[in-house]
Coordinates of C-alpha atoms and ligand atoms in Angstrom, one line a residue:
L1 CA -113.7 169.6 -21.1
F2 CA -117.1 170.9 -22.2
G3 CA -115.8 174.0 -24.0
F4 CA -116.7 175.3 -27.4
Y5 CA -114.6 175.9 -30.5
A6 CA -114.6 179.0 -32.6
H7 CA -114.1 178.7 -36.4
N8 CA -115.3 180.0 -39.6
Q9 CA -118.2 177.8 -40.6
E10 CA -120.1 178.7 -43.7
D11 CA -122.5 175.7 -43.7
F12 CA -125.4 176.7 -41.5
M13 CA -127.6 174.1 -43.2
S14 CA -131.1 173.6 -42.0
A15 CA -130.3 174.9 -38.4
H16 CA -133.3 177.2 -38.7
T17 CA -135.8 174.6 -39.6
I18 CA -135.0 172.3 -36.7
D19 CA -135.4 174.2 -33.4
L20 CA -133.0 172.7 -30.9
R21 CA -133.7 175.5 -28.4
S22 CA -137.5 175.0 -28.2
T23 CA -139.3 173.9 -25.1
S24 CA -140.8 170.9 -26.8
F25 CA -137.3 169.7 -27.7
Q26 CA -136.3 170.1 -24.0
T27 CA -139.2 167.9 -22.8
N28 CA -139.4 165.4 -25.7
P29 CA -136.3 165.4 -28.0
Y30 CA -137.2 162.2 -29.8
P31 CA -139.2 163.6 -32.7
I32 CA -136.4 166.0 -33.5
Y33 CA -133.8 163.3 -33.2
K34 CA -135.8 161.3 -35.7
Q35 CA -135.9 164.2 -38.1
L36 CA -132.1 164.7 -37.7
R37 CA -131.3 161.0 -38.2
E38 CA -133.5 160.9 -41.3
N39 CA -132.8 164.3 -43.0
S40 CA -129.6 165.7 -41.5
P41 CA -127.5 163.1 -39.8
V42 CA -124.5 165.4 -39.5
H43 CA -126.2 168.7 -38.5
W44 CA -124.5 172.0 -37.8
F45 CA -125.6 173.6 -34.5
P46 CA -124.4 177.2 -34.2
F47 CA -123.7 178.7 -30.8
D48 CA -123.7 182.2 -32.1
D49 CA -123.4 184.3 -35.2
L50 CA -119.6 184.3 -35.1
G51 CA -119.4 180.9 -36.7
R52 CA -119.0 179.0 -33.4
G53 CA -120.8 175.7 -33.1
M54 CA -120.7 172.0 -33.3
W55 CA -121.7 169.1 -35.6
L56 CA -124.5 166.9 -34.2
V57 CA -124.1 163.3 -35.2
T58 CA -127.3 161.2 -34.7
R59 CA -127.1 157.8 -36.4
Y60 CA -126.1 154.8 -34.3
Q61 CA -123.4 153.4 -36.6
D62 CA -121.7 156.9 -37.0
C63 CA -121.9 157.6 -33.3
A64 CA -120.4 154.2 -32.4
R65 CA -117.6 154.7 -34.9
L66 CA -116.7 158.2 -33.8
L67 CA -116.7 157.3 -30.1
K68 CA -114.0 154.6 -30.9
D69 CA -111.9 156.8 -33.3
D70 CA -108.9 158.1 -31.4
Q71 CA -106.8 158.4 -34.6
N72 CA -108.7 161.2 -36.3
I73 CA -110.4 162.6 -33.2
T74 CA -109.1 164.2 -30.1
K75 CA -110.6 164.9 -26.7
N76 CA -107.8 167.5 -25.9
P77 CA -109.1 171.0 -26.8
A78 CA -105.5 172.3 -26.5
L79 CA -104.7 170.6 -29.7
V80 CA -107.1 172.6 -31.7
R81 CA -107.6 176.0 -30.0
P82 CA -105.7 178.4 -27.8
P83 CA -106.0 177.6 -24.0
D84 CA -108.9 179.1 -22.2
P85 CA -107.8 180.5 -18.8
D86 CA -111.3 180.2 -17.4
E87 CA -111.6 176.5 -18.2
V88 CA -112.1 174.6 -15.0
F89 CA -110.8 171.3 -16.4
S90 CA -107.7 170.9 -18.4
S91 CA -106.0 167.7 -17.6
D92 CA -108.8 165.3 -16.7
L93 CA -109.8 161.9 -18.2
L94 CA -112.3 163.4 -20.5
S95 CA -109.9 166.1 -21.9
S96 CA -107.0 163.8 -22.6
D97 CA -105.8 161.3 -25.3
P98 CA -103.3 158.5 -24.9
P99 CA -100.7 158.2 -23.5
D100 CA -101.9 160.7 -20.8
H101 CA -105.4 159.2 -20.8
T102 CA -104.0 155.6 -20.5
R103 CA -101.9 156.6 -17.4
L104 CA -104.8 158.4 -15.7
R105 CA -107.3 155.7 -16.5
S106 CA -105.2 152.9 -15.2
L107 CA -105.0 154.6 -11.8
V108 CA -108.7 155.2 -11.6
N109 CA -109.5 151.7 -12.9
Q110 CA -108.0 150.3 -9.7
A111 CA -110.8 152.0 -7.7
F112 CA -113.6 150.5 -9.8
T113 CA -112.6 146.8 -9.8
P114 CA -115.5 144.3 -9.4
K115 CA -114.2 143.5 -5.9
R116 CA -114.2 147.2 -4.8
I117 CA -117.8 147.5 -6.1
R118 CA -118.9 144.3 -4.4
D119 CA -117.3 145.5 -1.1
L120 CA -119.4 148.7 -1.4
E121 CA -122.7 146.8 -2.0
P122 CA -123.7 146.3 1.7
R123 CA -123.2 150.1 2.3
I124 CA -125.3 151.0 -0.7
R125 CA -128.0 148.6 0.4
Q126 CA -127.9 150.0 3.9
L127 CA -128.3 153.5 2.7
A128 CA -131.1 152.6 0.3
E129 CA -133.0 150.9 3.2
E130 CA -132.5 153.9 5.4
L131 CA -133.8 156.3 2.8
F132 CA -136.8 154.2 2.1
S133 CA -137.7 153.6 5.7
S134 CA -137.7 157.3 6.4
V135 CA -140.6 157.8 3.8
K136 CA -142.4 154.5 4.4
D137 CA -145.2 155.9 6.5
R138 CA -145.8 159.0 4.5
G139 CA -148.1 157.7 1.8
E140 CA -146.3 159.7 -0.9
M141 CA -142.7 160.7 -1.7
D142 CA -140.8 162.8 -4.2
F143 CA -138.5 160.0 -5.4
M144 CA -136.0 162.6 -6.7
A145 CA -135.5 164.6 -3.5
D146 CA -136.1 161.7 -1.1
F147 CA -134.0 159.1 -2.8
A148 CA -132.5 159.5 -6.3
I149 CA -130.5 162.7 -5.4
P150 CA -129.0 161.7 -2.0
M151 CA -128.2 158.1 -2.8
P152 CA -125.5 158.5 -5.6
I153 CA -123.8 161.4 -3.8
F154 CA -123.4 159.3 -0.7
V155 CA -121.9 156.4 -2.7
I156 CA -119.3 158.5 -4.5
A157 CA -118.5 160.4 -1.3
E158 CA -118.0 157.1 0.4
L159 CA -115.7 155.9 -2.4
L160 CA -113.6 159.1 -2.4
G161 CA -113.6 159.4 1.4
V162 CA -115.5 162.7 1.7
P163 CA -116.8 163.3 5.2
R164 CA -120.5 162.8 5.8
E165 CA -121.0 166.4 7.0
D166 CA -119.7 167.9 3.7
R167 CA -121.8 165.9 1.3
S168 CA -124.7 168.4 1.1
L169 CA -122.4 171.0 -0.2
F170 CA -121.9 169.0 -3.4
R171 CA -125.4 169.0 -4.5
Q172 CA -125.5 172.7 -5.3
W173 CA -122.0 172.7 -6.8
T174 CA -122.6 169.8 -9.1
N175 CA -126.0 171.2 -10.0
D176 CA -124.6 174.6 -11.0
F177 CA -121.7 173.0 -12.9
M178 CA -124.0 170.7 -14.9
R179 CA -126.4 173.4 -15.8
S180 CA -123.5 175.4 -17.3
V181 CA -122.5 172.7 -19.7
D182 CA -125.8 172.4 -21.6
A183 CA -124.7 174.1 -24.9
M184 CA -128.4 174.4 -25.9
S185 CA -129.6 176.5 -23.0
Q186 CA -126.5 178.3 -21.9
T187 CA -126.6 181.9 -20.6
E188 CA -123.8 184.1 -19.1
E189 CA -125.3 183.5 -15.7
T190 CA -125.3 179.7 -15.9
Q191 CA -121.7 179.8 -17.2
K192 CA -120.5 182.1 -14.4
K193 CA -122.2 179.9 -11.8
G194 CA -120.7 176.8 -13.3
Q195 CA -117.2 178.2 -13.3
E196 CA -117.6 179.3 -9.6
A197 CA -118.9 175.8 -8.7
G198 CA -115.9 174.2 -10.4
L199 CA -113.5 176.4 -8.5
K200 CA -115.2 175.7 -5.2
L201 CA -114.9 172.0 -5.8
L202 CA -111.2 172.4 -6.6
E203 CA -110.6 174.4 -3.4
Y204 CA -112.5 171.8 -1.4
F205 CA -110.5 168.9 -2.7
T206 CA -107.2 170.9 -2.3
H207 CA -108.0 171.1 1.4
L208 CA -109.1 167.4 1.7
V209 CA -106.0 166.2 -0.1
Q210 CA -103.8 168.0 2.4
Q211 CA -105.7 166.4 5.2
R212 CA -105.3 162.9 3.7
R213 CA -101.6 163.5 3.2
Q214 CA -101.3 164.1 7.0
K215 CA -103.6 161.3 8.0
P216 CA -104.0 158.6 5.3
R217 CA -107.2 156.5 5.2
M218 CA -108.5 153.6 3.2
D219 CA -110.1 155.7 0.5
L220 CA -109.6 156.8 -3.1
I221 CA -108.3 160.2 -2.3
T222 CA -105.5 158.7 -0.1
G223 CA -104.8 156.3 -2.9
L224 CA -104.4 159.1 -5.4
T225 CA -102.2 161.1 -3.1
Q226 CA -99.9 158.1 -2.7
A227 CA -99.8 157.6 -6.5
R228 CA -98.9 161.3 -6.8
D229 CA -96.3 161.4 -4.1
G230 CA -94.8 158.0 -4.8
G231 CA -94.1 157.5 -8.5
D232 CA -94.9 161.0 -9.7
R233 CA -97.4 159.4 -12.0
L234 CA -100.0 162.1 -11.4
T235 CA -99.4 165.9 -11.3
E236 CA -101.1 167.8 -8.4
R237 CA -103.6 169.3 -10.9
E238 CA -104.4 165.9 -12.4
M239 CA -105.1 164.5 -8.9
L240 CA -107.5 167.3 -8.0
E241 CA -109.3 167.1 -11.4
M242 CA -109.6 163.4 -10.9
C243 CA -111.5 163.9 -7.7
Q244 CA -113.7 166.6 -9.3
I245 CA -114.5 164.5 -12.4
L246 CA -115.5 161.5 -10.4
L247 CA -117.8 163.5 -8.3
I248 CA -119.4 165.4 -11.2
A249 CA -119.5 162.5 -13.7
G250 CA -120.9 160.1 -11.2
H251 CA -123.5 162.1 -9.5
E252 CA -126.3 163.6 -11.7
T253 CA -125.9 160.8 -14.2
T254 CA -126.8 158.2 -11.7
V255 CA -129.6 160.4 -10.2
N256 CA -131.1 160.5 -13.6
L257 CA -130.8 156.8 -14.3
L258 CA -132.8 156.1 -11.0
G259 CA -135.4 158.8 -11.7
N260 CA -135.9 158.1 -15.4
G261 CA -135.9 154.4 -14.7
L262 CA -138.7 154.6 -12.1
L263 CA -140.7 156.9 -14.3
L264 CA -140.5 154.4 -17.2
L265 CA -141.6 151.5 -15.0
L266 CA -144.6 153.4 -13.7
Q267 CA -145.5 154.6 -17.2
H268 CA -145.3 151.1 -18.6
T269 CA -147.4 149.0 -16.2
D270 CA -147.3 145.9 -18.4
Q271 CA -143.4 146.0 -18.2
L272 CA -143.5 146.6 -14.4
A273 CA -145.8 143.6 -14.0
M274 CA -143.4 141.5 -16.1
L275 CA -140.5 142.6 -13.9
K276 CA -142.3 141.8 -10.7
Q277 CA -143.1 138.3 -12.0
G278 CA -139.6 137.8 -13.4
P279 CA -137.0 139.5 -11.2
E280 CA -134.3 137.9 -13.3
L281 CA -135.2 140.5 -15.9
M282 CA -133.8 143.3 -13.7
E283 CA -130.4 143.5 -15.5
S284 CA -131.9 143.8 -19.0
A285 CA -134.6 146.2 -17.6
I286 CA -131.8 148.5 -16.4
E287 CA -130.1 148.4 -19.8
E288 CA -133.4 149.3 -21.4
M289 CA -133.8 152.3 -19.0
L290 CA -130.3 153.4 -20.0
R291 CA -131.2 153.1 -23.7
F292 CA -134.7 154.5 -23.7
E293 CA -134.1 157.7 -21.6
S294 CA -130.3 158.0 -21.6
P295 CA -129.0 160.1 -18.7
I296 CA -126.3 161.6 -20.9
Q297 CA -127.8 162.7 -24.2
R298 CA -124.7 163.9 -25.9
A299 CA -121.1 162.6 -25.4
T300 CA -118.6 165.1 -24.1
V301 CA -116.6 167.4 -26.5
R302 CA -114.6 165.9 -29.3
F303 CA -112.6 167.6 -32.1
T304 CA -111.5 166.3 -35.5
T305 CA -107.7 166.3 -36.1
A306 CA -107.9 165.1 -39.7
P307 CA -110.7 165.2 -42.3
V308 CA -113.5 162.8 -41.2
E309 CA -116.2 161.6 -43.5
I310 CA -119.6 161.1 -41.9
C311 CA -122.6 160.2 -44.2
G312 CA -120.9 161.5 -47.2
K313 CA -119.9 164.8 -45.7
V314 CA -116.3 165.6 -45.0
I315 CA -115.7 167.4 -41.7
D316 CA -112.5 169.5 -41.7
P317 CA -109.9 169.2 -39.0
G318 CA -110.3 171.3 -35.9
Q319 CA -114.1 171.1 -35.8
Q320 CA -116.2 170.2 -32.8
L321 CA -118.3 167.0 -32.9
S322 CA -121.2 166.1 -30.7
V323 CA -122.2 162.4 -30.6
V324 CA -125.9 162.4 -29.8
I325 CA -126.2 159.3 -27.7
G326 CA -129.9 159.9 -27.0
A327 CA -130.6 159.8 -30.8
A328 CA -128.3 156.9 -31.5
N329 CA -130.1 154.9 -28.9
R330 CA -133.4 155.3 -30.7
D331 CA -132.1 154.5 -34.2
P332 CA -134.4 151.9 -35.8
E333 CA -131.4 150.6 -37.9
Q334 CA -129.9 149.3 -34.7
F335 CA -132.9 148.8 -32.4
P336 CA -136.1 147.2 -33.8
D337 CA -139.2 149.2 -32.7
P338 CA -136.9 151.7 -30.9
D339 CA -139.7 153.8 -29.3
R340 CA -141.0 150.7 -27.5
F341 CA -139.8 150.3 -23.9
D342 CA -139.0 146.6 -23.7
I343 CA -137.4 145.4 -20.5
A344 CA -136.5 142.0 -22.2
R345 CA -134.8 143.7 -25.2
N346 CA -131.9 141.5 -26.4
P347 CA -129.5 142.4 -27.9
N348 CA -129.3 145.9 -26.5
R349 CA -125.9 147.4 -27.4
H350 CA -126.8 151.0 -26.4
L351 CA -124.3 153.8 -26.1
A352 CA -125.5 155.2 -22.8
F353 CA -122.1 154.7 -21.2
G354 CA -120.1 155.6 -24.4
R355 CA -117.7 153.3 -26.2
G356 CA -114.0 152.9 -26.7
I357 CA -111.3 154.1 -24.4
H358 CA -113.5 156.7 -22.7
F359 CA -116.2 154.2 -21.9
C360 CA -117.7 155.1 -18.5
V361 CA -115.4 154.1 -15.7
G362 CA -118.3 154.2 -13.2
A363 CA -120.7 151.9 -15.3
P364 CA -120.5 148.9 -12.9
L365 CA -121.1 151.2 -9.9
A366 CA -124.1 152.9 -11.6
R367 CA -125.6 149.5 -12.6
T368 CA -125.1 148.2 -9.0
E369 CA -126.8 151.2 -7.5
A370 CA -129.8 150.8 -9.9
H371 CA -130.1 147.1 -9.2
I372 CA -130.2 147.6 -5.5
T373 CA -132.6 150.5 -5.7
F374 CA -135.2 148.8 -8.0
D375 CA -135.0 145.5 -6.1
L376 CA -135.7 147.2 -2.9
L377 CA -138.3 149.5 -4.3
L378 CA -140.4 146.7 -5.8
A379 CA -140.1 144.7 -2.6
E380 CA -141.0 147.5 -0.2
F381 CA -143.7 149.3 -2.2
P382 CA -145.6 146.8 -4.4
R383 CA -148.4 149.2 -5.2
L384 CA -146.3 152.2 -6.3
E385 CA -148.1 154.7 -8.6
L386 CA -147.4 158.0 -10.3
V387 CA -149.3 161.0 -8.8
S388 CA -149.3 162.9 -12.1
S389 CA -149.1 161.7 -15.6
E390 CA -147.1 164.8 -16.7
P391 CA -143.4 164.2 -16.1
D392 CA -141.5 167.2 -14.6
W393 CA -138.5 167.2 -17.0
S394 CA -135.7 169.5 -16.0
G395 CA -135.2 170.8 -19.5
N396 CA -131.5 170.2 -19.5
T397 CA -130.8 168.8 -23.0
F398 CA -127.4 167.4 -22.1
L399 CA -128.4 165.5 -19.0
R400 CA -131.9 164.2 -19.3
G401 CA -133.6 164.0 -16.0
L402 CA -136.5 165.0 -13.8
N403 CA -136.8 167.8 -11.3
S404 CA -139.3 165.8 -9.2
L405 CA -141.1 162.5 -9.3
Q406 CA -144.1 162.4 -7.0
V407 CA -145.2 158.8 -6.3
R408 CA -148.0 157.2 -4.1
L409 CA -146.6 154.5 -2.0
S410 CA -149.9 152.9 -0.7
Ligands
HEM501 C1 -126.0 156.1 -15.1 C2 -125.0 156.7 -14.8 C3 -123.9 157.1 -15.7 C4 -123.9 157.4 -17.1 C5 -125.2 157.3 -18.0 C6 -122.6 157.7 -17.5 C7 -122.2 158.0 -18.8 C8 -120.9 158.2 -19.3 C9 -120.6 158.4 -20.6 C10 -121.5 158.5 -21.8 C11 -119.2 158.5 -20.7 C12 -118.3 158.7 -21.9 C13 -118.3 160.2 -22.3 C14 -117.6 160.4 -23.6 O1 -117.0 159.5 -24.2 O2 -117.7 161.6 -24.1 C15 -118.7 158.5 -19.3 C16 -117.4 158.6 -18.9 C17 -117.0 158.7 -17.6 N1 -117.8 158.4 -16.5 FE1 -119.8 157.9 -16.5 N2 -121.8 157.7 -16.4 C18 -122.5 157.3 -15.3 C19 -122.0 157.1 -14.0 C20 -120.8 157.3 -13.6 C21 -120.3 157.1 -12.3 C22 -121.1 156.5 -11.1 C23 -119.0 157.5 -12.3 C24 -117.9 157.5 -11.2 C25 -118.1 157.4 -9.9 C26 -118.6 157.9 -13.6 C27 -117.4 158.4 -14.1 C28 -117.0 158.6 -15.4 C29 -115.7 159.0 -15.8 C30 -114.5 159.3 -14.8 C31 -115.7 159.0 -17.2 C32 -114.5 159.4 -18.1 C33 -113.9 158.1 -18.5 C34 -112.7 158.3 -19.5 O3 -112.6 159.4 -20.1 O4 -111.9 157.4 -19.6 N3 -119.8 157.8 -14.4 N4 -119.8 158.2 -18.5

C-alpha cells in the first residue's frame, strides 16, 4: 500500500537544493511547497542512492488530474514490481484498481450511507459530551490527549463493532503503523515497528471475525463476514484488510482534522469570532480547515503504467508518483490568497479527501465528527485560548498533526 519502488532513475534534478528532510520542512512545509510548485512542479525525491524514489507533484491541476486517472495510473504495486513478502497490505481498497476496487468499495459504501452516519450521530455527540465534561473543571486541557485522540477511535470502533475494552490497544498500533509510512523520515526501526503493528492488527481482527461468525451482531464486521461467507464476494484476506484499513485510515486522519482545526481557530481570532456570530459558517469552516492544514499531506502510492506527461515532463511507465495534497491545496492558481485562513471561502474544491474512485469513503463521517466537536466546543467553552503560541507539530510529513494542544478553558 505505502511501499516504494526501485528503478534506475538518472534524473536527480534539484533534490539537493530543496531539503525535504529538514526540521523546518517538518514544522512548516508551505514555503518549500511554494518553491516546488513554482520551480520544480514534478520533483524527484530519492529514498536512497540505489535509484529508488518517487515523483512529487505539487500543482493543483496536475494533482486533481492524476488522482482521477485510472487509465495510465495504477494503485496496485503488484503490476509494476515483484511482490514484497513483508508488505502488510496487499488486497485492500487503496492497493487495488477496478474491477477489484469496485467490488470492495461497493461493500464498504453500504456502511457509510448518510442514514448510517445519521444513526451514529447521537452516539458521537454523547461521547463528545462525556469527554468535555470530564475536563470542564480543570481550567486547562490537552485537546489532543483529552479529546481529539480518543474520539475518532471510539467512533470507528463503534462502527466496526470492536469491544470497548480493546480500544486502547489500537492507539499504539495505528501510531506505530502511521509513523512507518512517512517516506521522508523513515528508519529501519520505524519500519519494523510499523510492520509488527500491522501484523498485530491482522491477528486481532482474525480473532474478532471468528467471534462474530459464532455470534453475529449488528456491526460492520458481522456484515463483512456475511458478505464473505454468503456470496464469496470477499476473500478472507480482503475482509481482514478491510477492517484494518478502516481503522487505520479513519483514525489519525480525523484526530488531525480536530487538532489542526482547533489550532487554526485559536490562531485566527477574527475567524473564530465570525464563526461564533455565524454558526451557519461551520460547514465551510471545516472545509477550510481541511484545505489549510490537510491531515493527509500526500496521497497514497500510485504508479504509472504508461508514459504520463506532467508539466512538459514525460514520466516513464513503472514509476512511483506522489500527489502532494498539502501543496495543491495552497496553489494560488486555484485558491485566491491561498495562505489566508478564510472560513467563508467559496468555492473551496480542496483535495484533502482525494478525488476520483479512491475518494475518501469516510469523508461524511469525519465531517460529522468535526461538526459535532466544534459546535460543542464553542458552546461549552466560549473563552477558549491557546496556552502557547508555538504549535507542537509531530513532524510527520505524511500526516500533518500535533503531538499536543494545550488550551485554557476559562
Ligand atoms: C479528516 C479525516 C480524513 C481525511 C483527511 C482522509 C483522507 C483521505 C484521502 C486523501 C484518501 C484518498 C487517498 C488516495 O487516493 O491516495 C482517503 C481514502 C480513504 N479513506 Fe479517508 N480520510 C479521513 C477520514 C477517514 C475515515 C473516518 C475513514 C473510515 C472510517 C476513512 C477511510 C478511508 C478509506 C477506506 C479510503 C480508501 C478509499 C478507496 O480507495 O476507495 N477515511 N482518505
